[in-house]
Short mmCIF file of C-alpha atoms in Angstrom, two decimals:
data_model
loop_
_atom_site.label_atom_id
_atom_site.label_comp_id
_atom_site.label_asym_id
_atom_site.label_seq_id
_atom_site.Cartn_x
_atom_site.Cartn_y
_atom_site.Cartn_z
CA GLN A 539 144.40 250.55 187.96
CA LYS A 540 145.26 251.17 191.59
CA GLU A 541 142.91 249.67 194.13
CA VAL A 542 142.34 253.01 195.85
CA GLU A 543 143.04 256.28 194.07
CA GLN A 544 143.30 259.80 195.38
CA ASN A 545 144.52 263.03 193.89
CA SER A 546 147.87 263.58 195.60
CA GLY A 547 147.40 267.35 195.59
CA PRO A 548 148.47 269.62 197.06
CA LEU A 549 145.00 271.00 197.60
CA SER A 550 144.94 274.57 198.88
CA VAL A 551 141.83 275.91 200.56
CA PRO A 552 141.33 279.28 202.30
CA GLU A 553 140.58 279.25 205.99
CA GLY A 554 136.86 278.99 206.71
CA ALA A 555 136.03 277.40 203.36
CA ILE A 556 134.95 273.82 202.66
CA ALA A 557 137.69 271.36 201.75
CA SER A 558 136.58 268.47 199.55
CA LEU A 559 138.71 265.34 199.31
CA ASN A 560 137.89 262.54 196.90
CA CYS A 561 138.68 258.86 196.60
CA THR A 562 137.74 256.12 194.15
CA TYR A 563 138.16 252.39 194.59
CA SER A 564 138.24 249.48 192.18
CA ASP A 565 136.77 246.56 194.19
CA ARG A 566 133.01 246.84 193.77
CA GLY A 567 132.45 244.49 196.70
CA SER A 568 134.27 246.72 199.18
CA GLN A 569 132.50 246.87 202.48
CA SER A 570 133.79 249.72 204.58
CA PHE A 571 135.63 252.94 204.05
CA PHE A 572 137.88 255.02 206.22
CA TRP A 573 139.52 258.42 206.28
CA TYR A 574 142.80 258.82 208.14
CA ARG A 575 144.63 262.08 208.76
CA GLN A 576 148.43 262.15 208.86
CA TYR A 577 150.34 265.20 209.96
CA SER A 578 153.86 265.56 208.60
CA GLY A 579 156.24 263.24 210.42
CA LYS A 580 153.43 261.66 212.43
CA SER A 581 151.40 258.47 212.24
CA PRO A 582 147.96 258.15 210.64
CA GLU A 583 144.92 258.62 212.86
CA LEU A 584 141.36 257.62 212.05
CA ILE A 585 138.92 260.51 211.68
CA MET A 586 135.88 258.96 209.98
CA PHE A 587 134.49 255.66 208.76
CA ILE A 588 131.42 254.92 206.68
CA TYR A 589 129.71 251.70 205.64
CA SER A 590 126.44 252.72 203.99
CA ASN A 591 125.61 254.86 201.00
CA GLY A 592 124.91 258.47 201.83
CA ASP A 593 126.38 260.98 204.20
CA LYS A 594 127.79 260.61 207.70
CA GLU A 595 128.53 263.71 209.73
CA ASP A 596 130.86 264.13 212.70
CA GLY A 597 131.43 267.69 213.78
CA ARG A 598 133.03 269.61 210.92
CA PHE A 599 133.65 266.40 208.96
CA THR A 600 131.23 264.71 206.57
CA ALA A 601 132.00 261.44 204.79
CA GLN A 602 130.03 260.65 201.65
CA LEU A 603 129.77 257.22 200.05
CA ASN A 604 128.39 256.24 196.66
CA LYS A 605 128.92 252.53 196.11
CA ALA A 606 127.39 252.57 192.62
CA SER A 607 130.03 255.07 191.51
CA GLN A 608 132.70 253.48 193.74
CA TYR A 609 133.39 256.87 195.20
CA VAL A 610 133.95 258.15 198.71
CA SER A 611 134.64 261.70 199.77
CA LEU A 612 135.44 263.73 202.85
CA LEU A 613 134.20 267.27 203.37
CA ILE A 614 135.75 269.52 205.98
CA ARG A 615 133.62 272.55 206.81
CA ASP A 616 135.02 275.78 208.27
CA SER A 617 138.56 274.64 207.44
CA GLN A 618 141.22 275.57 209.97
CA PRO A 619 145.01 275.80 209.51
CA SER A 620 145.23 272.84 211.93
CA ASP A 621 143.45 270.74 209.27
CA SER A 622 146.53 271.00 207.06
CA ALA A 623 147.72 267.41 206.71
CA THR A 624 147.71 264.47 204.33
CA TYR A 625 144.36 262.66 204.21
CA LEU A 626 144.47 258.94 203.48
CA CYS A 627 141.48 257.08 202.12
CA ALA A 628 141.36 253.40 203.10
CA VAL A 629 139.08 250.63 201.93
CA ASN A 630 138.28 247.21 203.33
CA PRO A 631 137.99 245.13 200.15
CA LEU A 632 135.69 242.16 199.94
CA GLN A 633 138.55 239.98 198.78
CA GLY A 634 141.10 239.89 201.55
CA ALA A 635 138.63 241.39 203.95
CA GLN A 636 141.00 241.31 206.88
CA LYS A 637 143.03 244.30 205.77
CA LEU A 638 142.84 247.92 204.74
CA VAL A 639 144.04 249.13 201.37
CA PHE A 640 145.18 252.75 201.41
CA GLY A 641 145.28 255.38 198.71
CA GLN A 642 148.37 257.52 198.28
CA GLY A 643 146.83 260.39 200.20
CA THR A 644 145.90 263.97 199.38
CA ARG A 645 147.98 266.73 200.88
CA LEU A 646 145.71 269.52 202.11
CA THR A 647 146.89 273.01 202.99
CA ILE A 648 144.57 275.51 204.67
CA ASN A 649 145.70 279.07 204.03
CA PRO A 650 145.02 281.65 206.79
CA ASP B 532 150.70 256.01 228.36
CA THR B 533 151.64 255.30 224.77
CA ALA B 534 149.12 252.97 223.14
CA VAL B 535 151.38 251.60 220.40
CA SER B 536 155.11 252.10 220.74
CA GLN B 537 157.94 251.31 218.37
CA THR B 538 161.69 251.27 218.77
CA PRO B 539 163.85 252.64 217.40
CA LYS B 540 162.35 255.82 215.97
CA TYR B 541 165.21 256.23 213.51
CA LEU B 542 167.45 253.57 212.04
CA VAL B 543 170.34 254.32 209.69
CA THR B 544 172.30 251.36 208.42
CA GLN B 545 174.30 250.09 205.47
CA MET B 546 173.24 247.73 202.73
CA GLY B 547 173.61 244.11 203.64
CA ASN B 548 173.10 244.56 207.37
CA ASP B 549 170.39 242.90 209.45
CA LYS B 550 168.17 245.00 211.69
CA SER B 551 165.10 244.65 213.89
CA ILE B 552 162.23 246.94 214.80
CA LYS B 553 160.17 246.28 217.90
CA CYS B 554 156.51 247.08 218.51
CA GLU B 555 154.39 246.86 221.62
CA GLN B 556 150.76 247.75 222.27
CA ASN B 557 149.12 248.15 225.68
CA LEU B 558 145.55 248.33 224.41
CA GLY B 559 144.72 244.68 224.91
CA HIS B 560 144.13 244.28 221.18
CA ASP B 561 144.23 240.91 219.47
CA THR B 562 145.48 242.01 216.05
CA MET B 563 148.71 243.74 215.07
CA TYR B 564 150.05 244.91 211.72
CA TRP B 565 153.18 246.09 209.98
CA TYR B 566 152.88 248.72 207.26
CA LYS B 567 155.49 250.28 204.99
CA GLN B 568 155.11 253.89 203.88
CA ASP B 569 157.33 254.92 201.00
CA SER B 570 158.60 258.37 200.10
CA LYS B 571 155.41 259.11 198.20
CA LYS B 572 153.34 258.50 201.34
CA PHE B 573 151.88 255.28 199.97
CA LEU B 574 150.98 253.13 203.00
CA LYS B 575 150.94 249.41 202.29
CA ILE B 576 150.25 246.51 204.61
CA MET B 577 153.02 243.95 204.99
CA PHE B 578 151.85 241.56 207.69
CA SER B 579 149.09 241.05 210.19
CA TYR B 580 148.98 238.81 213.22
CA ASN B 581 146.01 237.78 215.32
CA ASN B 582 146.77 236.35 218.74
CA LYS B 583 150.32 235.52 217.65
CA GLU B 584 149.12 233.80 214.47
CA LEU B 585 150.19 235.10 211.04
CA ILE B 586 147.11 236.11 209.07
CA ILE B 587 148.36 238.26 206.21
CA ASN B 588 151.68 238.13 204.38
CA GLU B 589 151.42 240.55 201.48
CA THR B 590 154.05 239.05 199.15
CA VAL B 591 156.83 240.60 201.17
CA PRO B 592 160.38 239.35 200.41
CA ASN B 593 161.60 236.54 202.63
CA ARG B 594 164.21 238.92 204.03
CA PHE B 595 161.42 240.33 206.17
CA SER B 596 160.44 238.10 209.06
CA PRO B 597 157.86 239.14 211.64
CA LYS B 598 157.73 237.54 215.05
CA SER B 599 155.00 237.78 217.64
CA PRO B 600 156.10 236.41 221.03
CA ASP B 601 152.73 237.34 222.52
CA LYS B 602 149.70 239.27 221.34
CA ALA B 603 151.05 242.55 222.71
CA HIS B 604 154.27 242.42 220.73
CA LEU B 605 155.06 242.21 217.03
CA ASN B 606 158.65 242.60 215.94
CA LEU B 607 160.06 242.89 212.43
CA HIS B 608 163.46 241.54 211.48
CA ILE B 609 165.00 242.47 208.15
CA ASN B 610 167.95 240.58 206.70
CA SER B 611 170.36 241.77 204.04
CA LEU B 612 168.99 245.29 203.88
CA GLU B 613 168.65 246.90 200.45
CA LEU B 614 168.39 250.54 199.38
CA GLY B 615 164.75 250.00 198.46
CA ASP B 616 163.94 249.08 202.04
CA SER B 617 164.34 252.73 203.03
CA ALA B 618 160.91 253.87 204.22
CA VAL B 619 158.89 254.55 207.34
CA TYR B 620 157.61 251.37 208.95
CA PHE B 621 154.47 251.63 211.04
CA CYS B 622 153.16 249.13 213.50
CA ALA B 623 149.43 249.20 214.20
CA SER B 624 146.90 247.32 216.26
CA SER B 625 143.17 246.79 216.23
CA GLN B 626 140.75 245.17 218.60
CA ASP B 627 140.42 242.10 216.41
CA LEU B 628 140.26 240.95 212.80
CA ALA B 629 136.96 242.69 212.17
CA VAL B 630 138.55 245.52 210.23
CA PRO B 631 135.93 248.16 210.87
CA TYR B 632 137.42 248.58 214.29
CA GLU B 633 139.87 251.44 214.47
CA GLN B 634 143.51 250.72 213.79
CA TYR B 635 145.89 252.53 216.12
CA PHE B 636 149.27 253.32 214.63
CA GLY B 637 152.60 253.56 216.36
CA PRO B 638 154.87 256.59 215.80
CA GLY B 639 156.79 254.91 213.00
CA THR B 640 160.40 253.90 212.44
CA ARG B 641 162.26 255.77 209.74
CA LEU B 642 164.69 253.32 208.16
CA THR B 643 167.44 254.69 205.96
CA VAL B 644 169.68 252.24 204.12
CA THR B 645 172.87 253.70 202.67
#
């Protein structure tokens, strides 16, 4: 089992709709969780992080964490074509806490 | 001003050669990283340094040798390049070892080994 798993997609969502990206992780002791966005040919950039169970909202983005289910998600409301990118989930595992472990990313396409 | 810079951006070389990639950050961060991203977009940490000290070495072959002359620079030297080394290599930095702080990535170096 991979440490961090994401559906590689592609995920296609119409403009204005809600895009939902999901991630599961294997280390139950994981402490903190991150969503990075990577445009094609560019470097990853951090868009959200979450440490506690529940929801965290930042503009059009909402991160959701459920530690009991070892599940973290990212919702993008009012999706725009500029949101089209690969979204990388990253986890700070309890063991080896000084690093991030990334999932393989989900490629999201927003259709005008 | 570029926060994290890498050179070169592209590197095409033949099997068996030795090459280096340089990374510099002007953010005043203490911690720097090297990541490898393969063709399937899987981003995996290779090394991390904190104030010039090696912290993480993720079972990377000995052909890969990082060097940190000061905390603003982290270079990666690769000996005897193999086809499987072809990937995009990203340098990153963070304020310190407390991972929740944001990691800033450089633009990447696309290495192609023929």
